[in-house]
Coordinates of N, CA and C in Angstrom, one line a residue:
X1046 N 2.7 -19.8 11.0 CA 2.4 -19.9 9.6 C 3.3 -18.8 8.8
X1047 N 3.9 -19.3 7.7 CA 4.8 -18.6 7.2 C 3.7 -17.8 6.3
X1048 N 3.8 -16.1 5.9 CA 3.5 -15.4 5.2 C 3.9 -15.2 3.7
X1049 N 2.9 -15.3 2.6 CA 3.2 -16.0 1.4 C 3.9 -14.8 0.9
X1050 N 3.1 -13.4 1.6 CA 3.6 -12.1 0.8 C 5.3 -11.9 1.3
X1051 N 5.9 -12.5 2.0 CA 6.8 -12.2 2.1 C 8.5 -13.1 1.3
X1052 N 9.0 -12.6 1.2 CA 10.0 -13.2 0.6 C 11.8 -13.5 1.4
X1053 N 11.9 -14.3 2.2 CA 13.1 -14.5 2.7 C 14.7 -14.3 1.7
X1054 N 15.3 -13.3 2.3 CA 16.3 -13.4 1.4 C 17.9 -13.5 2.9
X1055 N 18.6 -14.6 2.9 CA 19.3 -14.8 3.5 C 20.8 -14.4 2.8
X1056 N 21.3 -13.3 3.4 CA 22.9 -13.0 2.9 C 24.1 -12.9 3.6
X1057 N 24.9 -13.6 3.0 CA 26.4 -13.7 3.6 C 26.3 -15.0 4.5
X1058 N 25.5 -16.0 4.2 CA 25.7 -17.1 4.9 C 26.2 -18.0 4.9
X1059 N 27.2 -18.7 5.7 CA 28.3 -19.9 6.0 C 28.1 -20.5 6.0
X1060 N 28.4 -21.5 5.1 CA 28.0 -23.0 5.3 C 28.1 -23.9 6.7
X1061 N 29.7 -23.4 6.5 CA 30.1 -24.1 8.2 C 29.1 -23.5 9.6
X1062 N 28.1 -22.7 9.9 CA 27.2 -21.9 10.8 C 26.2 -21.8 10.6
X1063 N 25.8 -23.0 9.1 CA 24.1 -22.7 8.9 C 23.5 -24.3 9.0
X1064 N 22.7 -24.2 9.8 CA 22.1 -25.7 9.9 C 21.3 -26.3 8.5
X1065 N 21.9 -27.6 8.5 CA 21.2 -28.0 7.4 C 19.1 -28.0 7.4
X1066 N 19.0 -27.9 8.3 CA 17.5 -27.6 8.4 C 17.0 -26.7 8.7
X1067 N 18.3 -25.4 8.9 CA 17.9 -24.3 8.5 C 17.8 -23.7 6.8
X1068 N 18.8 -24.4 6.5 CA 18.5 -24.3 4.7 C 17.4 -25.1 4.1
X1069 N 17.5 -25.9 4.3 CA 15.7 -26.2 4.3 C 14.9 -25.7 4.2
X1070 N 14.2 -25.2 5.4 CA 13.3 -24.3 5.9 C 13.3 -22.9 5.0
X1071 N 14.4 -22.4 4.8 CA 14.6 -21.1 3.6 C 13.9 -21.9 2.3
X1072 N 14.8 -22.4 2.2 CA 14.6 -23.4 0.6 C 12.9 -23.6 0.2
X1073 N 12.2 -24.6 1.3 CA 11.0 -24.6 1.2 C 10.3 -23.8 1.2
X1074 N 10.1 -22.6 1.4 CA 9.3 -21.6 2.0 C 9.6 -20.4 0.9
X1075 N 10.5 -20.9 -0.2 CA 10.8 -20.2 -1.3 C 11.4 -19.0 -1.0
X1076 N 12.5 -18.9 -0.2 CA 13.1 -17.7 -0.1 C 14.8 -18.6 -0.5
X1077 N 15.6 -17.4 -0.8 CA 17.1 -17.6 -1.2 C 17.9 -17.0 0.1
X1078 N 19.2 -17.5 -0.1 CA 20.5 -18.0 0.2 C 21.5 -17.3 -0.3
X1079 N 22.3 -16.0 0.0 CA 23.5 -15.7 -1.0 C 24.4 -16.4 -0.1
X1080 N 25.5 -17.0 -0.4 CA 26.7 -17.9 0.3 C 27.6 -16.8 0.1
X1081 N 28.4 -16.6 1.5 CA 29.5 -15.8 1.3 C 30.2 -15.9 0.0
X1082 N 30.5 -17.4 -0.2 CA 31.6 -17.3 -1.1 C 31.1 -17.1 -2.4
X1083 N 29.9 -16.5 -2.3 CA 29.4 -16.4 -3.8 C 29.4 -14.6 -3.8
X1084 N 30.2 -14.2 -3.1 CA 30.0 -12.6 -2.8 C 31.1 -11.6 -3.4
X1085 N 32.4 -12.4 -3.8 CA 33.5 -11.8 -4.4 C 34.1 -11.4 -3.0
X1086 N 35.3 -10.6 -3.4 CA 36.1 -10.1 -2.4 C 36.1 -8.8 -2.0
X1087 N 36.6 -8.5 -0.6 CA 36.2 -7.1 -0.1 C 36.5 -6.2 -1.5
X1088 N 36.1 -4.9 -1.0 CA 36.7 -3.6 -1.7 C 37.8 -3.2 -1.6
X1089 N 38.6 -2.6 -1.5 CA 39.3 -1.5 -0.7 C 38.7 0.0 -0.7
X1090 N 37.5 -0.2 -1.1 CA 37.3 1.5 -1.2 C 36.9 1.6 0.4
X1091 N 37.5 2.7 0.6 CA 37.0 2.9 2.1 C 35.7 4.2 2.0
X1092 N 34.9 4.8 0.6 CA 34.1 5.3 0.8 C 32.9 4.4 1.1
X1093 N 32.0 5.4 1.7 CA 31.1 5.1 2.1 C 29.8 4.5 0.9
X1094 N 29.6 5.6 0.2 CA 28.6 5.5 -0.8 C 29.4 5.2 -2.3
X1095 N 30.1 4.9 -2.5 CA 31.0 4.3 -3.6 C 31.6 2.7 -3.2
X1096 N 31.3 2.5 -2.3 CA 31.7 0.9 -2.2 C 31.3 0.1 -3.2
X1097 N 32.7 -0.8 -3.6 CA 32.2 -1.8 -4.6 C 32.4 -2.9 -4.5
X1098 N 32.3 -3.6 -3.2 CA 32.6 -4.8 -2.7 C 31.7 -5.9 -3.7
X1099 N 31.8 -6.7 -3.8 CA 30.6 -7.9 -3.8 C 29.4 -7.9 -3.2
X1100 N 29.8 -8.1 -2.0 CA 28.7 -8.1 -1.2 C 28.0 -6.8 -1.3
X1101 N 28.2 -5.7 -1.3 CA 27.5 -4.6 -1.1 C 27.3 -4.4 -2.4
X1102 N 27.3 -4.4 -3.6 CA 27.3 -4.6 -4.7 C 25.7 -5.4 -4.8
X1103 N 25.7 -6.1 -4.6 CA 25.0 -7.8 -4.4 C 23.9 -7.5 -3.6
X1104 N 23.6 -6.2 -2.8 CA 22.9 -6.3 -1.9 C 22.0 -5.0 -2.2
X1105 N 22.8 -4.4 -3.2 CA 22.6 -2.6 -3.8 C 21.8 -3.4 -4.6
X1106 N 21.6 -4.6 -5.4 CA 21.1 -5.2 -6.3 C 19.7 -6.1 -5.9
X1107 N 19.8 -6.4 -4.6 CA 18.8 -7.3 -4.6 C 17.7 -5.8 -3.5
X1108 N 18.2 -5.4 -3.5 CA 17.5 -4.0 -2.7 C 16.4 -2.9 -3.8
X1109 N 17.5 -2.7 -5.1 CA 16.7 -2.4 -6.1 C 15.7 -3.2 -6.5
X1110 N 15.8 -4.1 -6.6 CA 14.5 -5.4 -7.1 C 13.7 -5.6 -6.1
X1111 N 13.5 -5.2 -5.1 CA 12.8 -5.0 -4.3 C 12.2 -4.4 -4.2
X1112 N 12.8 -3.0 -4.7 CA 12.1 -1.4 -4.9 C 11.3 -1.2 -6.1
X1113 N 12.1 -2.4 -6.7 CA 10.8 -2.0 -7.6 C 9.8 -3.2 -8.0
X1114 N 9.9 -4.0 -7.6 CA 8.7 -5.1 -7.1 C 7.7 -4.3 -5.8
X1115 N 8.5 -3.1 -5.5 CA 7.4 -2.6 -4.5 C 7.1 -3.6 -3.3
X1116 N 8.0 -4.5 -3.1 CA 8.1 -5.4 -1.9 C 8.5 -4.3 -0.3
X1117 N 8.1 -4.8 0.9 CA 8.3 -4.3 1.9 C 9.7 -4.9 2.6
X1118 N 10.5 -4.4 2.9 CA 12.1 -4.9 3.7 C 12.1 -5.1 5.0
X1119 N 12.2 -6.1 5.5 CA 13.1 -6.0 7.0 C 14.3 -6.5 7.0
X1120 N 15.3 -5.4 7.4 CA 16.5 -5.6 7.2 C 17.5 -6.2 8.3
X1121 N 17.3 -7.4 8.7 CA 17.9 -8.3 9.5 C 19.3 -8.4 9.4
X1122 N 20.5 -8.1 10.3 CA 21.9 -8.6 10.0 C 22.6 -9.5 11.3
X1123 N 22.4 -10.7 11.1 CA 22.9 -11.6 11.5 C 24.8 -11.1 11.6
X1124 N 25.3 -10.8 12.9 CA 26.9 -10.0 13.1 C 27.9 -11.5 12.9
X1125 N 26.8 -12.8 13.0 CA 27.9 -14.1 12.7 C 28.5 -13.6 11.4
X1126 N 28.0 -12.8 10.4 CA 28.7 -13.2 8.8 C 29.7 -11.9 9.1
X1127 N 30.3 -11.0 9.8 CA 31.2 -10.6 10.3 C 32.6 -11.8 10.6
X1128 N 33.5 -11.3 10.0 CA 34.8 -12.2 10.3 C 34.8 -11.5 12.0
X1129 N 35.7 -12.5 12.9 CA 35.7 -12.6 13.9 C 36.7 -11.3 14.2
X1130 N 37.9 -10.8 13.7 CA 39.0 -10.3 13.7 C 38.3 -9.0 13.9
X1131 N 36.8 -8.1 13.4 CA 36.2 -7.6 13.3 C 35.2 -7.3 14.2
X1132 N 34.9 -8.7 14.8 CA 33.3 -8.4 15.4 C 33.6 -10.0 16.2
X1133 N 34.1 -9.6 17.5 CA 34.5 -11.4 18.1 C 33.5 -11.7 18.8
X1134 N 32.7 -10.6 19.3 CA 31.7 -11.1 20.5 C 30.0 -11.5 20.1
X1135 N 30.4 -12.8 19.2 CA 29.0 -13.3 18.9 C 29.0 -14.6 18.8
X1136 N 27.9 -15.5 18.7 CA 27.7 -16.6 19.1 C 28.3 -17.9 18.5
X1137 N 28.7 -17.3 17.2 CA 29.3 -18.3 16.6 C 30.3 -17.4 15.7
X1138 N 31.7 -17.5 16.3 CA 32.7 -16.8 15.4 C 33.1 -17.5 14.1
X1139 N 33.8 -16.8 13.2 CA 34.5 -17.3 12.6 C 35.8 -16.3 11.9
X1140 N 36.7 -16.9 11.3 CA 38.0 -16.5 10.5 C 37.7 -15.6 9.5
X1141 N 36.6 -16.0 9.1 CA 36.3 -15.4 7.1 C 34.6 -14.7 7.8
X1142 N 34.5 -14.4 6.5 CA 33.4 -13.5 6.9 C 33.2 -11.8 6.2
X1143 N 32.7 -11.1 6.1 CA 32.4 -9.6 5.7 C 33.1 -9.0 6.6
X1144 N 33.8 -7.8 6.4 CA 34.4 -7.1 7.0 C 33.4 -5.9 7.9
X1145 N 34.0 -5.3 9.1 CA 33.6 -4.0 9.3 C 32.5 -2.8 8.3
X1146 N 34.0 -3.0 7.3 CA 33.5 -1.8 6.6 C 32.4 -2.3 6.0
X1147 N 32.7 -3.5 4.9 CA 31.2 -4.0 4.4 C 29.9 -3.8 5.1
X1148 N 29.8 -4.1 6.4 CA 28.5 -4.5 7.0 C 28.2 -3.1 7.3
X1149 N 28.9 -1.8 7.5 CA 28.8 -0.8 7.5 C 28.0 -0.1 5.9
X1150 N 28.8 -0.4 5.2 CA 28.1 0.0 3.9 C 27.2 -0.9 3.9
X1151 N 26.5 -1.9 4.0 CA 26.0 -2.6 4.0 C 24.1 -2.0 4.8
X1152 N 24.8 -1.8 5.6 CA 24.0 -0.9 6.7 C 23.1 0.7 5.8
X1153 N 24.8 1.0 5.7 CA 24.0 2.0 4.9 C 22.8 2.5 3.8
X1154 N 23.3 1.4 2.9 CA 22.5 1.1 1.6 C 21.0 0.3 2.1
X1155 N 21.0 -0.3 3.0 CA 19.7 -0.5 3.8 C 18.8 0.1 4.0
X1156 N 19.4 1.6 5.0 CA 19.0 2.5 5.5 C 18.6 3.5 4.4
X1157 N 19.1 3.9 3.3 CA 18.7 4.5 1.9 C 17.8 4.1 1.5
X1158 N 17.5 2.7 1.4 CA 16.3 2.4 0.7 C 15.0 2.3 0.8
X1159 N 14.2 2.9 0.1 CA 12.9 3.6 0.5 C 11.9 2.4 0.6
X1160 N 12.1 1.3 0.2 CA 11.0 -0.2 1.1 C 11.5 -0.6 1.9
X1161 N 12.9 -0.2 2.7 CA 13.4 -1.2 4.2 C 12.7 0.0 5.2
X1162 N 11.6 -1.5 5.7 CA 10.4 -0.6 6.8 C 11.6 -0.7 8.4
X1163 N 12.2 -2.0 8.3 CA 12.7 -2.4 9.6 C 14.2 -2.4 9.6
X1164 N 15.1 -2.6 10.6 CA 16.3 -3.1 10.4 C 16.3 -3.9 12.1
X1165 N 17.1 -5.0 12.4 CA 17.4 -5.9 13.1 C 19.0 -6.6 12.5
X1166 N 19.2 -6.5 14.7 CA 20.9 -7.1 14.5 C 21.0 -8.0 15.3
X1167 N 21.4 -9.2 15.1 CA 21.5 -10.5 16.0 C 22.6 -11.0 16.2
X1168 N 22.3 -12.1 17.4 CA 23.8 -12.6 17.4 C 24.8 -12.0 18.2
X1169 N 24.3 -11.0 18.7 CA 25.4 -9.8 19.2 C 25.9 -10.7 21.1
X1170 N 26.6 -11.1 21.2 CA 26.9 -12.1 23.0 C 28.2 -11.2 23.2
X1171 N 27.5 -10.1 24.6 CA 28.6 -9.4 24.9 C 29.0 -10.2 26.0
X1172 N 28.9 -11.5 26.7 CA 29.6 -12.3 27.5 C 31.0 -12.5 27.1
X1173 N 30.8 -12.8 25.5 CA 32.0 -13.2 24.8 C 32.9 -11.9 24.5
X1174 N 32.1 -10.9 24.4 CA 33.3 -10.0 23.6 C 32.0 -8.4 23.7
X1175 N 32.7 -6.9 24.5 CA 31.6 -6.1 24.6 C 32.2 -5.2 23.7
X1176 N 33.2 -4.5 23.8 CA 33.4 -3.3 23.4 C 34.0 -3.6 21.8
X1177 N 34.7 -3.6 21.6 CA 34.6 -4.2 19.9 C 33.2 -4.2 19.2
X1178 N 32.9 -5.2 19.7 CA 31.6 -5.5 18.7 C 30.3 -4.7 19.2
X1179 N 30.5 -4.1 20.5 CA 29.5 -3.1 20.7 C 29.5 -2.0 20.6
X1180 N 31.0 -1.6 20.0 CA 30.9 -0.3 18.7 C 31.0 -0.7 17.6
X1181 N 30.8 -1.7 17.1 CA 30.6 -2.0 15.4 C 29.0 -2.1 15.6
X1182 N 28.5 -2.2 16.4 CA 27.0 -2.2 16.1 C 26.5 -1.2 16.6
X1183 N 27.0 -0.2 17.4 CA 26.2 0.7 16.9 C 26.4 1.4 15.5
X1184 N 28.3 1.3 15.1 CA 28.2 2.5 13.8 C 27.2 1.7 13.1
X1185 N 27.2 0.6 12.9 CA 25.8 -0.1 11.9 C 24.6 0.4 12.1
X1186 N 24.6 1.0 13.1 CA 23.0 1.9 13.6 C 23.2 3.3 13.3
X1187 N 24.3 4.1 13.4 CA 24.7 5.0 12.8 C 24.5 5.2 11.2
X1188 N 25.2 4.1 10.9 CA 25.5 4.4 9.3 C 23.8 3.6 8.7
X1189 N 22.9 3.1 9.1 CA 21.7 2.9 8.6 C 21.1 4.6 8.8
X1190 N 21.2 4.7 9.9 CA 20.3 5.9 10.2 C 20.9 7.1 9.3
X1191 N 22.5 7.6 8.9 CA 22.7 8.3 7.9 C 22.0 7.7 6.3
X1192 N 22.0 7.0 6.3 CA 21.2 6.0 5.2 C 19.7 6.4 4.4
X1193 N 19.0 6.2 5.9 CA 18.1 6.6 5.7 C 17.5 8.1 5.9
X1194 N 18.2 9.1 6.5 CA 18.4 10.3 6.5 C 18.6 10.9 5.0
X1195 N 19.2 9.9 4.4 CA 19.2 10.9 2.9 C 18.3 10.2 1.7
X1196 N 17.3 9.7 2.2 CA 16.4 9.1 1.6 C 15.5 9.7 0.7
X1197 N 14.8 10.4 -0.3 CA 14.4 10.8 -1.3 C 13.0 11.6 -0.3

């Protein structure tokens, strides 16, 4: 039974990787969908806490509105919305996608925020691919945990 207090927010997700009755299931259940392509384009900033990507932008945004709806977070990151060039050892690669750094900042701004109770990383298939993508997940555990280290 789905829980009414909670609110599904799915981001950075591919059309071409998302089942049609997985958007459904979001849809009905009244939670949202950000589509990659609705995210703008990388940054180039390579700072950490100044990134101004789209996506992390977008997510610094939906994170504040949470904070202050006083809503509780679990911060799930699906490594599919990682381009592959990036992060190849997961279940369903692809070409396009969030970069490194994003999901890194991404991570971070997570880990800052004082309602994300949880964080979770999926998707991770070291059959396909270990060391690459099993040091991009941890800096993601890294850079949450710096995150939340400087937490108020």
């Amino acid at each position: 039974m789905f829980n009414q207090d909670l609110h599904l927010i799915e981001f950075a997700s591919q059309g071409q990787q998302c089942a049609a009755a997985h958007v459904d299931y979001v849809l009905d259940h009244n939670g949202e969908i950000f589509w990659l392509s609705e995210l703008g384009s990388p940054s180039d900033s390579r700072c950490l806490r100044n990134n101004r990507s789209g996506s992390v932008e977008r997510l610094r945004h939906i994170l504040k509105q949470c904070t202050r709806e006083q809503s509780r977070v679990f911060f799930s990151f699906d490594v599919d919305s990682i381009r592959a060039s990036d992060c190849p050892g997961v279940s369903c690669s692809s070409p396009i996608g969030l970069t490194a750094h994003e999901a890194l900042c991404m991570c971070y701004e997570a880990g800052k925020c004082p309602v994300v109770d949880l964080m979770d990383i999926s998707e991770f298939n070291p059959r396909v691919e270990l060391t690459i993508t099993g040091r991009l997940i941890v800096n993601m555990i890294y850079h949450f945990l710096v995150g939340y280290a400087e937490r108020p």
